[in-house]
Amino acid sequence: MMLLAGCAPAPPTSTGRLRVVTTIGVLADWARQVGGDRVEVASLLSGNESPHTYEIKPADVKTVADARILFRVGLGMEEWLDPAIENSGNTTLAVVDAAAGITDIIRGDEHDRTGNPHIWLDPVLAKAGIANLVRELVRLDPKGESLYRAREATYLLRLDSLSAAIAAGFAGLSDKRLITYHDAWPYFARRFGLDIVATVEPIPGQEPSAKELARLVDLIRREHIRVITTEPQLPSALPEMLARETRVKVVVLDPLESEGGYVAALTRSAAAITAALR
Ligand SMILES: [Zn+2]
């Protein structure tokens, strides 16, 4: 870990814009949506890394040192970030958790005491995360309040439309069961009535044992499960093996995707699930 000694409080950018650093691209999109021209946004992860096991680089410490707001998911997902915050020497950094104040957090087993962090995949919970950011933007940049509030209102309407469109797409499906590779989609499933019957990886980054795989093969055959998801960031050998063994369909879904914006990315994911389950 590189130590950056003597960092002064983050100066404003040359354009006077508020510097926001986020952990994942989805949060960066939200920050740009509500912040407009008053913010300058950077994301630490570019999209191809696991947000559970990311390894911080010296350049990331510099990015954190220069930021005014750090917008992360929270719920312990970004534990790798804590040393970077400390080493940045940025004593005025405002850390905003998207998950702060969300009460209906899904909890898993003993490995998941803080709750499942993938709240951003539910567009309704997304609104709460965005509200957390807007509160901090307004506090640090009160002159921008009317702009932030107006942009937030516009974006929340888009999220309402997104929720309605996804719900409509799933409405006609008779079989809404699927297996996901890692436990990224429980909030999405809860919101839209999908049934995640199993998860391949018991803990993010940990491959299942041979015994667990055999149990999955059994489950797929016995219950006639038709869809299993995988992710571009994860090894695809296991889902492909399961597909060969059982003829389950493999659908590539990226929970981190923000290409073209969060709304477009979640629309594509929902369409991929719909196509596979139809
Ligand atoms: Zn995840």
mmCIF file of C-alpha atoms and ligand atoms in Angstrom:
data_model
loop_
_atom_site.group_PDB
_atom_site.id
_atom_site.type_symbol
_atom_site.label_atom_id
_atom_site.label_comp_id
_atom_site.label_asym_id
_atom_site.label_seq_id
_atom_site.Cartn_x
_atom_site.Cartn_y
_atom_site.Cartn_z
ATOM 1 C CA MET A 1 0.000 0.000 0.000
ATOM 2 C CA MET A 2 1.423 3.354 -1.012
ATOM 3 C CA LEU A 3 1.156 6.074 1.584
ATOM 4 C CA LEU A 4 0.472 9.569 0.393
ATOM 5 C CA ALA A 5 1.645 11.747 3.225
ATOM 6 C CA GLY A 6 0.575 15.306 3.757
ATOM 7 C CA CYS A 7 -2.462 15.435 1.498
ATOM 8 C CA ALA A 8 -4.335 18.660 2.058
ATOM 9 C CA PRO A 9 -8.159 18.681 2.031
ATOM 10 C CA ALA A 10 -9.389 18.076 -1.486
ATOM 11 C CA PRO A 11 -9.271 21.341 -3.443
ATOM 12 C CA PRO A 12 -12.165 22.201 -5.757
ATOM 13 C CA THR A 13 -11.544 21.344 -9.380
ATOM 14 C CA SER A 14 -10.283 24.096 -11.675
ATOM 15 C CA THR A 15 -13.845 24.402 -12.953
ATOM 16 C CA GLY A 16 -15.234 24.680 -9.410
ATOM 17 C CA ARG A 17 -17.098 21.410 -9.746
ATOM 18 C CA LEU A 18 -17.612 19.039 -6.848
ATOM 19 C CA ARG A 19 -15.455 15.952 -7.188
ATOM 20 C CA VAL A 20 -17.344 12.706 -6.581
ATOM 21 C CA VAL A 21 -15.602 9.335 -6.609
ATOM 22 C CA THR A 22 -17.673 6.159 -6.706
ATOM 23 C CA THR A 23 -16.756 2.516 -6.356
ATOM 24 C CA ILE A 24 -18.809 1.112 -9.244
ATOM 25 C CA GLY A 25 -19.975 2.509 -12.577
ATOM 26 C CA VAL A 26 -23.668 2.341 -11.672
ATOM 27 C CA LEU A 27 -23.115 4.783 -8.810
ATOM 28 C CA ALA A 28 -21.079 7.026 -11.132
ATOM 29 C CA ASP A 29 -24.022 7.106 -13.535
ATOM 30 C CA TRP A 30 -26.410 8.084 -10.716
ATOM 31 C CA ALA A 31 -24.011 10.837 -9.591
ATOM 32 C CA ARG A 32 -23.840 12.240 -13.135
ATOM 33 C CA GLN A 33 -27.608 11.992 -13.532
ATOM 34 C CA VAL A 34 -28.338 14.115 -10.458
ATOM 35 C CA GLY A 35 -25.162 16.219 -10.411
ATOM 36 C CA GLY A 36 -25.092 17.391 -14.022
ATOM 37 C CA ASP A 37 -22.418 19.991 -14.720
ATOM 38 C CA ARG A 38 -21.880 20.772 -11.035
ATOM 39 C CA VAL A 39 -20.029 17.517 -10.399
ATOM 40 C CA GLU A 40 -16.990 15.756 -11.764
ATOM 41 C CA VAL A 41 -17.399 12.007 -11.343
ATOM 42 C CA ALA A 42 -14.849 9.188 -11.376
ATOM 43 C CA SER A 43 -15.408 5.491 -10.691
ATOM 44 C CA LEU A 44 -12.676 3.364 -9.103
ATOM 45 C CA LEU A 45 -13.864 0.163 -10.779
ATOM 46 C CA SER A 46 -13.994 0.265 -14.561
ATOM 47 C CA GLY A 47 -16.460 -2.612 -14.772
ATOM 48 C CA ASN A 48 -14.420 -5.764 -15.204
ATOM 49 C CA GLU A 49 -13.372 -6.225 -11.590
ATOM 50 C CA SER A 50 -15.232 -7.837 -8.699
ATOM 51 C CA PRO A 51 -16.419 -5.153 -6.289
ATOM 52 C CA HIS A 52 -16.157 -7.728 -3.489
ATOM 53 C CA THR A 53 -12.453 -8.459 -3.909
ATOM 54 C CA TYR A 54 -11.060 -5.403 -5.721
ATOM 55 C CA GLU A 55 -7.409 -4.578 -5.042
ATOM 56 C CA ILE A 56 -6.841 -0.885 -4.566
ATOM 57 C CA LYS A 57 -4.089 0.742 -6.661
ATOM 58 C CA PRO A 58 -1.921 3.753 -5.778
ATOM 59 C CA ALA A 59 -3.799 5.793 -8.410
ATOM 60 C CA ASP A 60 -7.068 5.033 -6.555
ATOM 61 C CA VAL A 61 -5.641 6.488 -3.335
ATOM 62 C CA LYS A 62 -4.869 9.684 -5.269
ATOM 63 C CA THR A 63 -8.419 9.749 -6.694
ATOM 64 C CA VAL A 64 -9.843 9.411 -3.177
ATOM 65 C CA ALA A 65 -7.455 12.102 -1.921
ATOM 66 C CA ASP A 66 -8.774 14.537 -4.542
ATOM 67 C CA ALA A 67 -12.471 13.797 -3.975
ATOM 68 C CA ARG A 68 -15.007 15.714 -1.905
ATOM 69 C CA ILE A 69 -17.581 12.903 -1.833
ATOM 70 C CA LEU A 70 -16.999 9.170 -1.877
ATOM 71 C CA PHE A 71 -20.185 7.400 -2.962
ATOM 72 C CA ARG A 72 -20.140 3.666 -2.302
ATOM 73 C CA VAL A 73 -22.729 0.903 -1.921
ATOM 74 C CA GLY A 74 -21.954 0.140 1.728
ATOM 75 C CA LEU A 75 -23.097 -2.929 3.692
ATOM 76 C CA GLY A 76 -19.472 -4.024 3.907
ATOM 77 C CA MET A 77 -19.102 -4.678 0.156
ATOM 78 C CA GLU A 78 -16.204 -2.272 -0.218
ATOM 79 C CA GLU A 79 -14.062 -3.240 2.767
ATOM 80 C CA TRP A 80 -11.032 -2.975 0.467
ATOM 81 C CA LEU A 81 -11.689 0.749 0.357
ATOM 82 C CA ASP A 82 -11.035 1.510 4.025
ATOM 83 C CA PRO A 83 -7.207 1.538 3.790
ATOM 84 C CA ALA A 84 -7.433 3.795 0.727
ATOM 85 C CA ILE A 85 -9.593 6.280 2.616
ATOM 86 C CA GLU A 86 -7.143 6.226 5.495
ATOM 87 C CA ASN A 87 -4.037 6.483 3.300
ATOM 88 C CA SER A 88 -5.541 9.288 1.225
ATOM 89 C CA GLY A 89 -5.175 11.644 4.194
ATOM 90 C CA ASN A 90 -8.403 13.257 2.991
ATOM 91 C CA THR A 91 -9.857 14.478 6.279
ATOM 92 C CA THR A 92 -12.757 16.347 4.700
ATOM 93 C CA LEU A 93 -13.978 13.470 2.546
ATOM 94 C CA ALA A 94 -17.728 12.888 2.870
ATOM 95 C CA VAL A 95 -18.467 9.166 2.629
ATOM 96 C CA VAL A 96 -21.987 8.381 1.412
ATOM 97 C CA ASP A 97 -23.386 4.849 1.526
ATOM 98 C CA ALA A 98 -26.116 4.207 -1.037
ATOM 99 C CA ALA A 99 -27.522 1.571 1.328
ATOM 100 C CA ALA A 100 -27.772 3.936 4.324
ATOM 101 C CA GLY A 101 -31.239 3.989 5.819
ATOM 102 C CA ILE A 102 -32.588 1.130 3.688
ATOM 103 C CA THR A 103 -34.456 -1.092 6.140
ATOM 104 C CA ASP A 104 -35.521 -4.077 4.026
ATOM 105 C CA ILE A 105 -32.000 -5.450 3.537
ATOM 106 C CA ILE A 106 -31.812 -9.128 2.589
ATOM 107 C CA ARG A 107 -29.603 -11.136 4.933
ATOM 108 C CA GLY A 108 -27.982 -14.430 4.062
ATOM 109 C CA ASP A 109 -26.057 -16.920 6.130
ATOM 110 C CA GLU A 110 -23.332 -16.309 8.705
ATOM 111 C CA HIS A 111 -21.000 -15.055 5.940
ATOM 112 C CA ASP A 112 -23.404 -12.258 5.171
ATOM 113 C CA ARG A 113 -24.015 -10.622 8.527
ATOM 114 C CA THR A 114 -24.115 -7.085 7.137
ATOM 115 C CA GLY A 115 -26.676 -7.957 4.500
ATOM 116 C CA ASN A 116 -26.596 -8.551 0.763
ATOM 117 C CA PRO A 117 -25.126 -5.409 -0.832
ATOM 118 C CA HIS A 118 -26.643 -5.645 -4.352
ATOM 119 C CA ILE A 119 -29.382 -3.096 -3.634
ATOM 120 C CA TRP A 120 -28.697 -1.160 -6.855
ATOM 121 C CA LEU A 121 -30.336 -3.890 -8.923
ATOM 122 C CA ASP A 122 -33.746 -2.906 -7.517
ATOM 123 C CA PRO A 123 -34.774 0.395 -9.180
ATOM 124 C CA VAL A 124 -36.981 1.255 -6.204
ATOM 125 C CA LEU A 125 -34.123 0.878 -3.704
ATOM 126 C CA ALA A 126 -31.980 2.801 -6.205
ATOM 127 C CA LYS A 127 -34.126 5.842 -5.451
ATOM 128 C CA ALA A 128 -33.186 5.664 -1.767
ATOM 129 C CA GLY A 129 -29.504 5.415 -2.683
ATOM 130 C CA ILE A 130 -29.788 8.446 -4.961
ATOM 131 C CA ALA A 131 -31.582 10.406 -2.223
ATOM 132 C CA ASN A 132 -28.635 9.720 0.099
ATOM 133 C CA LEU A 133 -26.265 11.236 -2.471
ATOM 134 C CA VAL A 134 -28.484 14.242 -3.211
ATOM 135 C CA ARG A 135 -28.699 15.071 0.514
ATOM 136 C CA GLU A 136 -24.903 15.274 0.648
ATOM 137 C CA LEU A 137 -24.596 17.238 -2.611
ATOM 138 C CA VAL A 138 -27.048 19.812 -1.271
ATOM 139 C CA ARG A 139 -25.220 20.029 2.065
ATOM 140 C CA LEU A 140 -21.826 20.598 0.420
ATOM 141 C CA ASP A 141 -23.041 22.732 -2.476
ATOM 142 C CA PRO A 142 -26.230 24.544 -1.350
ATOM 143 C CA LYS A 143 -26.141 26.831 -4.402
ATOM 144 C CA GLY A 144 -26.821 23.795 -6.552
ATOM 145 C CA GLU A 145 -29.852 22.639 -4.574
ATOM 146 C CA SER A 146 -32.559 23.496 -7.107
ATOM 147 C CA LEU A 147 -30.560 21.877 -9.922
ATOM 148 C CA TYR A 148 -29.896 18.724 -7.889
ATOM 149 C CA ARG A 149 -33.543 18.420 -6.822
ATOM 150 C CA ALA A 150 -34.858 18.999 -10.348
ATOM 151 C CA ARG A 151 -32.481 16.488 -11.891
ATOM 152 C CA GLU A 152 -33.278 13.968 -9.154
ATOM 153 C CA ALA A 153 -37.029 14.329 -9.758
ATOM 154 C CA THR A 154 -36.561 13.787 -13.504
ATOM 155 C CA TYR A 155 -34.376 10.744 -12.965
ATOM 156 C CA LEU A 156 -36.715 9.178 -10.401
ATOM 157 C CA LEU A 157 -39.498 9.331 -12.996
ATOM 158 C CA ARG A 158 -37.240 7.410 -15.369
ATOM 159 C CA LEU A 159 -36.690 4.795 -12.658
ATOM 160 C CA ASP A 160 -40.469 4.484 -12.183
ATOM 161 C CA SER A 161 -40.845 3.871 -15.921
ATOM 162 C CA LEU A 162 -38.006 1.347 -15.773
ATOM 163 C CA SER A 163 -39.704 -0.586 -12.942
ATOM 164 C CA ALA A 164 -43.017 -0.604 -14.801
ATOM 165 C CA ALA A 165 -41.398 -1.789 -18.035
ATOM 166 C CA ILE A 166 -39.499 -4.631 -16.334
ATOM 167 C CA ALA A 167 -42.616 -5.746 -14.432
ATOM 168 C CA ALA A 168 -44.617 -5.736 -17.681
ATOM 169 C CA GLY A 169 -41.936 -7.814 -19.416
ATOM 170 C CA PHE A 170 -42.043 -10.497 -16.723
ATOM 171 C CA ALA A 171 -45.836 -10.496 -16.369
ATOM 172 C CA GLY A 172 -46.498 -13.114 -19.017
ATOM 173 C CA LEU A 173 -43.887 -15.628 -17.877
ATOM 174 C CA SER A 174 -45.217 -18.844 -16.364
ATOM 175 C CA ASP A 175 -41.839 -20.088 -15.096
ATOM 176 C CA LYS A 176 -39.910 -17.438 -13.178
ATOM 177 C CA ARG A 177 -37.304 -19.718 -11.579
ATOM 178 C CA LEU A 178 -33.585 -19.383 -12.145
ATOM 179 C CA ILE A 179 -30.206 -20.165 -10.618
ATOM 180 C CA THR A 180 -27.740 -17.298 -10.310
ATOM 181 C CA TYR A 181 -23.968 -17.609 -10.301
ATOM 182 C CA HIS A 182 -23.327 -15.363 -7.322
ATOM 183 C CA ASP A 183 -25.958 -13.895 -5.049
ATOM 184 C CA ALA A 184 -26.297 -10.582 -6.881
ATOM 185 C CA TRP A 185 -29.972 -10.596 -7.865
ATOM 186 C CA PRO A 186 -32.134 -11.155 -4.752
ATOM 187 C CA TYR A 187 -33.399 -7.534 -4.609
ATOM 188 C CA PHE A 188 -34.195 -7.573 -8.324
ATOM 189 C CA ALA A 189 -35.972 -10.933 -7.907
ATOM 190 C CA ARG A 190 -37.946 -9.744 -4.882
ATOM 191 C CA ARG A 191 -39.074 -6.604 -6.693
ATOM 192 C CA PHE A 192 -40.170 -8.376 -9.870
ATOM 193 C CA GLY A 193 -41.367 -11.740 -8.595
ATOM 194 C CA LEU A 194 -38.557 -13.942 -9.902
ATOM 195 C CA ASP A 195 -37.688 -17.080 -7.941
ATOM 196 C CA ILE A 196 -33.952 -17.661 -7.413
ATOM 197 C CA VAL A 197 -33.879 -21.317 -6.410
ATOM 198 C CA ALA A 198 -30.104 -21.595 -5.869
ATOM 199 C CA THR A 199 -26.768 -19.789 -6.164
ATOM 200 C CA VAL A 200 -23.642 -21.454 -7.601
ATOM 201 C CA GLU A 201 -21.092 -19.533 -5.521
ATOM 202 C CA PRO A 202 -21.879 -19.852 -1.813
ATOM 203 C CA ILE A 203 -19.723 -16.800 -1.030
ATOM 204 C CA PRO A 204 -18.581 -14.211 -3.623
ATOM 205 C CA GLY A 205 -15.249 -15.383 -5.050
ATOM 206 C CA GLN A 206 -15.517 -18.907 -3.638
ATOM 207 C CA GLU A 207 -16.189 -21.770 -6.043
ATOM 208 C CA PRO A 208 -18.610 -24.505 -4.953
ATOM 209 C CA SER A 209 -17.347 -27.916 -3.889
ATOM 210 C CA ALA A 210 -17.893 -31.023 -6.037
ATOM 211 C CA LYS A 211 -20.649 -32.039 -3.639
ATOM 212 C CA GLU A 212 -22.425 -28.692 -3.988
ATOM 213 C CA LEU A 213 -22.153 -28.945 -7.787
ATOM 214 C CA ALA A 214 -23.669 -32.422 -7.740
ATOM 215 C CA ARG A 215 -26.532 -31.048 -5.657
ATOM 216 C CA LEU A 216 -27.097 -28.290 -8.231
ATOM 217 C CA VAL A 217 -27.197 -30.823 -11.080
ATOM 218 C CA ASP A 218 -29.779 -32.810 -9.097
ATOM 219 C CA LEU A 219 -31.847 -29.726 -8.412
ATOM 220 C CA ILE A 220 -31.829 -28.612 -12.065
ATOM 221 C CA ARG A 221 -32.934 -32.064 -13.244
ATOM 222 C CA ARG A 222 -35.503 -32.722 -10.531
ATOM 223 C CA GLU A 223 -37.157 -29.279 -10.653
ATOM 224 C CA HIS A 224 -36.638 -28.743 -14.399
ATOM 225 C CA ILE A 225 -34.844 -25.429 -13.862
ATOM 226 C CA ARG A 226 -34.275 -23.897 -17.280
ATOM 227 C CA VAL A 227 -32.005 -20.893 -16.687
ATOM 228 C CA ILE A 228 -28.688 -20.279 -14.969
ATOM 229 C CA THR A 229 -26.941 -16.909 -15.025
ATOM 230 C CA THR A 230 -23.243 -16.211 -15.239
ATOM 231 C CA GLU A 231 -21.269 -12.970 -15.197
ATOM 232 C CA PRO A 232 -18.535 -11.568 -17.412
ATOM 233 C CA GLN A 233 -16.324 -11.017 -14.322
ATOM 234 C CA LEU A 234 -16.568 -14.653 -13.257
ATOM 235 C CA PRO A 235 -15.162 -17.902 -14.649
ATOM 236 C CA SER A 236 -17.679 -19.468 -17.021
ATOM 237 C CA ALA A 237 -16.470 -23.080 -16.841
ATOM 238 C CA LEU A 238 -18.921 -24.092 -14.098
ATOM 239 C CA PRO A 239 -22.134 -22.776 -15.687
ATOM 240 C CA GLU A 240 -21.042 -24.293 -19.006
ATOM 241 C CA MET A 241 -20.412 -27.626 -17.324
ATOM 242 C CA LEU A 242 -23.868 -27.450 -15.727
ATOM 243 C CA ALA A 243 -25.350 -26.598 -19.120
ATOM 244 C CA ARG A 244 -23.670 -29.640 -20.713
ATOM 245 C CA GLU A 245 -24.841 -31.907 -17.892
ATOM 246 C CA THR A 246 -28.422 -30.705 -17.739
ATOM 247 C CA ARG A 247 -29.193 -28.558 -20.801
ATOM 248 C CA VAL A 248 -29.962 -25.607 -18.548
ATOM 249 C CA LYS A 249 -29.632 -22.348 -20.521
ATOM 250 C CA VAL A 250 -26.727 -20.058 -19.575
ATOM 251 C CA VAL A 251 -27.544 -16.343 -19.592
ATOM 252 C CA VAL A 252 -24.737 -13.811 -19.160
ATOM 253 C CA LEU A 253 -25.896 -11.056 -16.817
ATOM 254 C CA ASP A 254 -23.657 -8.300 -15.558
ATOM 255 C CA PRO A 255 -24.802 -6.846 -12.235
ATOM 256 C CA LEU A 256 -22.184 -4.095 -12.598
ATOM 257 C CA GLU A 257 -23.097 -3.030 -16.087
ATOM 258 C CA SER A 258 -23.543 0.698 -16.584
ATOM 259 C CA GLU A 259 -22.755 1.017 -20.289
ATOM 260 C CA GLY A 260 -25.183 3.555 -21.705
ATOM 261 C CA GLY A 261 -26.373 4.236 -18.158
ATOM 262 C CA TYR A 262 -28.031 2.239 -15.389
ATOM 263 C CA VAL A 263 -31.516 2.382 -16.941
ATOM 264 C CA ALA A 264 -30.330 0.988 -20.281
ATOM 265 C CA ALA A 265 -28.183 -1.656 -18.587
ATOM 266 C CA LEU A 266 -30.957 -2.954 -16.316
ATOM 267 C CA THR A 267 -33.356 -2.926 -19.265
ATOM 268 C CA ARG A 268 -30.950 -5.188 -21.177
ATOM 269 C CA SER A 269 -30.534 -7.535 -18.197
ATOM 270 C CA ALA A 270 -34.298 -7.855 -17.758
ATOM 271 C CA ALA A 271 -34.732 -8.517 -21.488
ATOM 272 C CA ALA A 272 -32.071 -11.255 -21.362
ATOM 273 C CA ILE A 273 -33.849 -12.950 -18.439
ATOM 274 C CA THR A 274 -37.221 -12.662 -20.161
ATOM 275 C CA ALA A 275 -35.864 -14.149 -23.395
ATOM 276 C CA ALA A 276 -34.334 -17.091 -21.542
ATOM 277 C CA LEU A 277 -37.408 -17.864 -19.441
ATOM 278 C CA ARG A 278 -39.913 -17.494 -22.262
HETATM 279 ZN ZN ZN B 1 -21.760 -9.095 -6.094
#
